[in-house]
């Protein structure tokens, strides 16, 4: 008998992902919970674990300036405002509001998780 979850995924009943490629959740799998009462499975996003900041390949460091916002930093250093979460991951920041404080703080700009290399 085929796996019911795989059948639902193949049929499109449970989405494989609903996130754009720039999302921090783009590669996070979708699973389904079977309530066991005959009702359809409930899709949910599996847990995303943040990478260890020190394990990301450092490109360079920069400092927070007056007026910096997470989207501005990501656009300036990564070329895409929606990638602010990569800057947060690289600096072990859980609350994004803490990413741009205090002024003068050093921020690590890194390669994406899983990409190794030497920084500039």
Short mmCIF file of N, CA and C in Angstrom, two decimals:
data_model
loop_
_atom_site.label_atom_id
_atom_site.label_comp_id
_atom_site.label_asym_id
_atom_site.label_seq_id
_atom_site.Cartn_x
_atom_site.Cartn_y
_atom_site.Cartn_z
N UNK A 1 0.85 -1.18 0.00
CA UNK A 1 0.00 0.00 0.00
C UNK A 1 0.89 1.24 0.00
N UNK A 2 0.63 2.22 -0.88
CA UNK A 2 1.47 3.43 -0.92
C UNK A 2 1.27 4.29 0.32
N UNK A 3 2.30 5.04 0.64
CA UNK A 3 2.25 5.94 1.78
C UNK A 3 1.22 7.03 1.52
N UNK A 4 0.21 7.20 2.41
CA UNK A 4 -0.84 8.20 2.17
C UNK A 4 -0.30 9.63 2.09
N UNK A 5 0.72 9.96 2.89
CA UNK A 5 1.27 11.31 2.85
C UNK A 5 1.92 11.58 1.50
N UNK A 6 2.68 10.61 1.00
CA UNK A 6 3.32 10.78 -0.30
C UNK A 6 2.28 10.92 -1.41
N UNK A 7 1.19 10.20 -1.29
CA UNK A 7 0.10 10.31 -2.27
C UNK A 7 -0.51 11.71 -2.24
N UNK A 8 -0.72 12.24 -1.03
CA UNK A 8 -1.26 13.59 -0.90
C UNK A 8 -0.30 14.63 -1.47
N UNK A 9 0.99 14.47 -1.20
CA UNK A 9 1.99 15.39 -1.74
C UNK A 9 2.01 15.33 -3.26
N UNK A 10 1.99 14.11 -3.80
CA UNK A 10 2.02 13.95 -5.25
C UNK A 10 0.78 14.54 -5.91
N UNK A 11 -0.36 14.45 -5.22
CA UNK A 11 -1.61 14.98 -5.77
C UNK A 11 -1.73 16.49 -5.59
N UNK A 12 -0.82 17.07 -4.81
CA UNK A 12 -0.89 18.51 -4.56
C UNK A 12 -1.82 18.88 -3.44
N UNK A 13 -2.37 17.89 -2.72
CA UNK A 13 -3.29 18.17 -1.61
C UNK A 13 -2.55 18.78 -0.43
N UNK A 14 -1.31 18.38 -0.24
CA UNK A 14 -0.45 18.95 0.80
C UNK A 14 0.71 19.61 0.07
N UNK A 15 0.85 20.93 0.19
CA UNK A 15 1.90 21.61 -0.57
C UNK A 15 3.28 21.19 -0.12
N UNK A 16 4.20 21.07 -1.09
CA UNK A 16 5.58 20.76 -0.76
C UNK A 16 6.24 21.97 -0.12
N UNK A 17 5.94 23.15 -0.61
CA UNK A 17 6.39 24.40 -0.01
C UNK A 17 5.53 25.53 -0.56
N UNK A 18 5.36 26.55 0.24
CA UNK A 18 4.60 27.71 -0.21
C UNK A 18 5.45 28.97 -0.11
N UNK A 19 6.73 28.78 0.03
CA UNK A 19 7.62 29.91 0.26
C UNK A 19 8.49 30.19 -0.95
N UNK A 20 8.76 31.48 -1.21
CA UNK A 20 9.65 31.81 -2.33
C UNK A 20 11.08 31.38 -2.02
N UNK A 21 11.93 31.28 -3.03
CA UNK A 21 13.30 30.82 -2.81
C UNK A 21 14.11 31.72 -1.87
N UNK A 22 13.71 32.98 -1.69
CA UNK A 22 14.44 33.88 -0.80
C UNK A 22 14.01 33.73 0.66
N UNK A 23 13.01 32.92 0.93
CA UNK A 23 12.50 32.74 2.29
C UNK A 23 13.41 31.83 3.10
N UNK A 24 13.51 32.10 4.38
CA UNK A 24 14.28 31.23 5.27
C UNK A 24 13.64 29.86 5.39
N UNK A 25 12.39 29.73 4.99
CA UNK A 25 11.68 28.46 5.09
C UNK A 25 11.57 27.72 3.76
N UNK A 26 12.21 28.22 2.71
CA UNK A 26 12.08 27.62 1.38
C UNK A 26 12.49 26.16 1.34
N UNK A 27 13.49 25.78 2.09
CA UNK A 27 13.95 24.39 2.06
C UNK A 27 13.44 23.58 3.25
N UNK A 28 12.56 24.17 4.05
CA UNK A 28 12.00 23.45 5.20
C UNK A 28 10.84 22.58 4.72
N UNK A 29 10.90 21.28 5.00
CA UNK A 29 9.86 20.38 4.50
C UNK A 29 8.49 20.63 5.14
N UNK A 30 7.47 20.29 4.38
CA UNK A 30 6.10 20.31 4.88
C UNK A 30 5.73 18.88 5.19
N UNK A 31 5.12 18.67 6.34
CA UNK A 31 4.66 17.34 6.73
C UNK A 31 3.16 17.43 6.97
N UNK A 32 2.55 16.35 7.35
CA UNK A 32 1.12 16.36 7.63
C UNK A 32 0.84 15.54 8.88
N UNK A 33 -0.06 16.05 9.67
CA UNK A 33 -0.49 15.37 10.88
C UNK A 33 -1.83 14.72 10.60
N UNK A 34 -1.94 13.44 10.89
CA UNK A 34 -3.19 12.72 10.70
C UNK A 34 -3.93 12.69 12.03
N UNK A 35 -5.07 13.40 12.12
CA UNK A 35 -5.80 13.43 13.39
C UNK A 35 -6.38 12.08 13.78
N UNK A 36 -6.45 11.13 12.84
CA UNK A 36 -6.91 9.80 13.17
C UNK A 36 -8.41 9.65 13.31
N UNK A 37 -9.16 10.68 12.98
CA UNK A 37 -10.62 10.62 13.10
C UNK A 37 -11.31 10.60 11.75
N UNK A 38 -10.56 10.30 10.70
CA UNK A 38 -11.14 10.26 9.36
C UNK A 38 -11.09 11.59 8.63
N UNK A 39 -10.78 12.66 9.33
CA UNK A 39 -10.65 13.95 8.66
C UNK A 39 -9.32 14.00 7.92
N UNK A 40 -9.21 14.91 6.94
CA UNK A 40 -7.97 14.95 6.15
C UNK A 40 -6.76 15.36 6.99
N UNK A 41 -5.58 14.94 6.56
CA UNK A 41 -4.36 15.34 7.27
C UNK A 41 -4.19 16.86 7.29
N UNK A 42 -3.58 17.35 8.34
CA UNK A 42 -3.34 18.78 8.51
C UNK A 42 -1.87 19.06 8.19
N UNK A 43 -1.59 19.83 7.13
CA UNK A 43 -0.19 20.10 6.81
C UNK A 43 0.43 21.08 7.81
N UNK A 44 1.70 20.88 8.06
CA UNK A 44 2.44 21.81 8.91
C UNK A 44 3.88 21.88 8.44
N UNK A 45 4.52 22.96 8.78
CA UNK A 45 5.91 23.17 8.42
C UNK A 45 6.79 22.54 9.49
N UNK A 46 7.73 21.71 9.07
CA UNK A 46 8.65 21.12 10.03
C UNK A 46 9.54 22.21 10.63
N UNK A 47 10.15 21.91 11.72
CA UNK A 47 10.97 22.87 12.44
C UNK A 47 12.22 23.24 11.65
N UNK A 48 12.49 24.54 11.58
CA UNK A 48 13.73 25.02 10.96
C UNK A 48 14.72 25.32 12.06
N UNK A 49 15.87 24.67 12.01
CA UNK A 49 16.91 24.93 12.99
C UNK A 49 17.89 25.94 12.40
N UNK A 50 18.18 26.98 13.16
CA UNK A 50 19.12 27.99 12.70
C UNK A 50 20.52 27.38 12.66
N UNK A 51 21.28 27.72 11.64
CA UNK A 51 22.65 27.20 11.59
C UNK A 51 23.51 27.86 12.66
N UNK A 52 24.58 27.17 13.04
CA UNK A 52 25.53 27.77 13.99
C UNK A 52 26.26 28.89 13.27
N UNK A 53 26.21 30.08 13.83
CA UNK A 53 26.79 31.26 13.19
C UNK A 53 28.28 31.06 12.89
N UNK A 54 29.00 30.46 13.80
CA UNK A 54 30.44 30.28 13.60
C UNK A 54 30.75 29.24 12.53
N UNK A 55 29.75 28.47 12.11
CA UNK A 55 29.94 27.48 11.06
C UNK A 55 29.73 28.03 9.65
N UNK A 56 29.27 29.28 9.55
CA UNK A 56 29.05 29.91 8.25
C UNK A 56 30.34 30.59 7.80
N UNK A 57 30.66 30.45 6.51
CA UNK A 57 31.91 31.01 5.97
C UNK A 57 31.84 32.53 5.93
N UNK A 58 32.74 33.18 6.65
CA UNK A 58 32.78 34.64 6.75
C UNK A 58 33.28 35.26 5.45
N UNK A 59 32.54 36.23 4.95
CA UNK A 59 33.01 37.03 3.81
C UNK A 59 33.75 38.26 4.34
N UNK A 60 33.08 39.01 5.22
CA UNK A 60 33.68 40.19 5.84
C UNK A 60 32.79 40.64 6.99
N UNK A 61 33.27 41.62 7.72
CA UNK A 61 32.49 42.23 8.80
C UNK A 61 32.19 43.67 8.44
N UNK A 62 31.08 44.17 8.95
CA UNK A 62 30.69 45.56 8.76
C UNK A 62 30.15 46.07 10.09
N UNK A 63 29.91 47.36 10.16
CA UNK A 63 29.37 47.94 11.40
C UNK A 63 28.01 48.56 11.14
N UNK A 64 27.16 48.51 12.16
CA UNK A 64 25.83 49.11 12.09
C UNK A 64 25.99 50.63 12.13
N UNK A 65 25.32 51.31 11.20
CA UNK A 65 25.34 52.78 11.15
C UNK A 65 23.94 53.30 11.48
N UNK A 66 23.89 54.55 11.84
CA UNK A 66 22.61 55.22 12.12
C UNK A 66 21.68 55.06 10.91
N UNK A 67 20.45 54.66 11.14
CA UNK A 67 19.46 54.53 10.08
C UNK A 67 19.44 53.17 9.40
N UNK A 68 20.37 52.28 9.77
CA UNK A 68 20.36 50.94 9.17
C UNK A 68 19.12 50.17 9.62
N UNK A 69 18.57 49.43 8.68
CA UNK A 69 17.46 48.51 8.96
C UNK A 69 17.88 47.16 8.41
N UNK A 70 17.23 46.11 8.87
CA UNK A 70 17.62 44.77 8.42
C UNK A 70 17.47 44.60 6.91
N UNK A 71 16.43 45.18 6.32
CA UNK A 71 16.25 45.04 4.87
C UNK A 71 17.30 45.83 4.10
N UNK A 72 17.67 47.00 4.62
CA UNK A 72 18.71 47.82 3.98
C UNK A 72 20.06 47.09 4.04
N UNK A 73 20.37 46.51 5.19
CA UNK A 73 21.63 45.77 5.33
C UNK A 73 21.69 44.60 4.36
N UNK A 74 20.60 43.84 4.26
CA UNK A 74 20.58 42.69 3.36
C UNK A 74 20.70 43.12 1.91
N UNK A 75 20.01 44.18 1.53
CA UNK A 75 20.11 44.67 0.14
C UNK A 75 21.53 45.13 -0.16
N UNK A 76 22.15 45.84 0.77
CA UNK A 76 23.50 46.37 0.56
C UNK A 76 24.54 45.26 0.49
N UNK A 77 24.43 44.28 1.37
CA UNK A 77 25.50 43.28 1.49
C UNK A 77 25.21 41.96 0.78
N UNK A 78 23.93 41.66 0.56
CA UNK A 78 23.59 40.38 -0.08
C UNK A 78 22.85 40.56 -1.39
N UNK A 79 22.50 41.81 -1.71
CA UNK A 79 21.86 42.09 -2.98
C UNK A 79 20.36 41.86 -3.02
N UNK A 80 19.76 41.52 -1.89
CA UNK A 80 18.32 41.24 -1.84
C UNK A 80 17.80 41.53 -0.44
N UNK A 81 16.86 42.48 -0.33
CA UNK A 81 16.33 42.90 0.97
C UNK A 81 15.68 41.76 1.74
N UNK A 82 15.07 40.82 1.03
CA UNK A 82 14.37 39.72 1.69
C UNK A 82 15.32 38.71 2.35
N UNK A 83 16.61 38.86 2.13
CA UNK A 83 17.58 37.93 2.71
C UNK A 83 18.11 38.41 4.07
N UNK A 84 17.41 39.32 4.72
CA UNK A 84 17.85 39.83 6.03
C UNK A 84 18.05 38.69 7.03
N UNK A 85 17.27 37.64 6.89
CA UNK A 85 17.36 36.51 7.82
C UNK A 85 18.73 35.83 7.75
N UNK A 86 19.41 35.90 6.59
CA UNK A 86 20.76 35.34 6.50
C UNK A 86 21.73 36.14 7.35
N UNK A 87 21.56 37.46 7.39
CA UNK A 87 22.40 38.30 8.25
C UNK A 87 22.11 37.97 9.71
N UNK A 88 20.84 37.77 10.04
CA UNK A 88 20.47 37.40 11.41
C UNK A 88 21.09 36.06 11.79
N UNK A 89 20.97 35.06 10.90
CA UNK A 89 21.56 33.75 11.18
C UNK A 89 23.07 33.85 11.38
N UNK A 90 23.74 34.65 10.54
CA UNK A 90 25.19 34.78 10.60
C UNK A 90 25.67 35.44 11.89
N UNK A 91 24.75 36.12 12.57
CA UNK A 91 25.12 36.83 13.80
C UNK A 91 24.40 36.28 15.02
N UNK A 92 23.81 35.09 14.90
CA UNK A 92 23.11 34.41 16.00
C UNK A 92 22.05 35.31 16.63
N UNK A 93 21.33 36.04 15.79
CA UNK A 93 20.27 36.93 16.26
C UNK A 93 18.93 36.23 16.06
N UNK A 94 18.20 36.03 17.14
CA UNK A 94 16.89 35.38 17.05
C UNK A 94 15.80 36.42 16.83
N UNK A 95 15.85 37.52 17.58
CA UNK A 95 14.87 38.59 17.45
C UNK A 95 15.39 39.59 16.42
N UNK A 96 14.74 39.70 15.26
CA UNK A 96 15.27 40.58 14.20
C UNK A 96 15.40 42.04 14.61
N UNK A 97 14.67 42.47 15.63
CA UNK A 97 14.80 43.86 16.09
C UNK A 97 16.17 44.13 16.70
N UNK A 98 16.84 43.07 17.15
CA UNK A 98 18.16 43.22 17.76
C UNK A 98 19.29 43.28 16.73
N UNK A 99 18.95 43.05 15.47
CA UNK A 99 19.98 42.99 14.43
C UNK A 99 20.67 44.33 14.21
N UNK A 100 19.96 45.44 14.38
CA UNK A 100 20.53 46.76 14.06
C UNK A 100 20.84 47.59 15.29
N UNK A 101 20.99 46.95 16.43
CA UNK A 101 21.33 47.69 17.64
C UNK A 101 22.47 46.96 18.34
N UNK A 102 23.35 47.67 18.97
CA UNK A 102 23.50 49.12 19.00
C UNK A 102 24.27 49.63 17.78
N UNK A 103 24.22 50.93 17.57
CA UNK A 103 24.99 51.57 16.50
C UNK A 103 26.47 51.26 16.75
N UNK A 104 27.19 50.92 15.70
CA UNK A 104 28.61 50.59 15.82
C UNK A 104 28.90 49.11 16.01
N UNK A 105 27.87 48.34 16.27
CA UNK A 105 28.05 46.90 16.47
C UNK A 105 28.60 46.26 15.19
N UNK A 106 29.49 45.28 15.35
CA UNK A 106 30.02 44.55 14.20
C UNK A 106 29.03 43.48 13.78
N UNK A 107 28.82 43.36 12.47
CA UNK A 107 27.98 42.31 11.91
C UNK A 107 28.82 41.45 10.98
N UNK A 108 28.60 40.16 11.05
CA UNK A 108 29.25 39.21 10.14
C UNK A 108 28.40 39.08 8.89
N UNK A 109 29.02 39.16 7.74
CA UNK A 109 28.37 38.88 6.46
C UNK A 109 28.99 37.58 5.97
N UNK A 110 28.16 36.58 5.75
CA UNK A 110 28.68 35.26 5.44
C UNK A 110 28.08 34.70 4.14
N UNK A 111 28.68 33.62 3.71
CA UNK A 111 28.12 32.85 2.61
C UNK A 111 26.91 32.08 3.14
N UNK A 112 26.03 31.62 2.26
CA UNK A 112 24.88 30.84 2.73
C UNK A 112 25.30 29.56 3.41
N UNK A 113 24.42 29.01 4.22
CA UNK A 113 24.68 27.74 4.87
C UNK A 113 24.98 26.67 3.82
N UNK A 114 26.00 25.87 4.10
CA UNK A 114 26.36 24.80 3.20
C UNK A 114 27.33 25.21 2.10
N UNK A 115 27.65 26.50 2.00
CA UNK A 115 28.60 26.98 0.99
C UNK A 115 29.89 27.33 1.73
N UNK A 116 30.98 26.69 1.34
CA UNK A 116 32.24 26.99 1.98
C UNK A 116 33.10 27.85 1.07
N UNK A 117 34.03 28.52 1.66
CA UNK A 117 34.94 29.36 0.88
C UNK A 117 35.61 30.37 1.76
N UNK A 118 36.61 31.00 1.21
CA UNK A 118 37.35 32.02 1.93
C UNK A 118 36.76 33.39 1.64
N UNK A 119 36.68 34.21 2.66
CA UNK A 119 36.16 35.56 2.50
C UNK A 119 37.17 36.47 1.83
N UNK A 120 36.70 37.67 1.49
CA UNK A 120 37.56 38.66 0.83
C UNK A 120 38.50 39.29 1.84
#
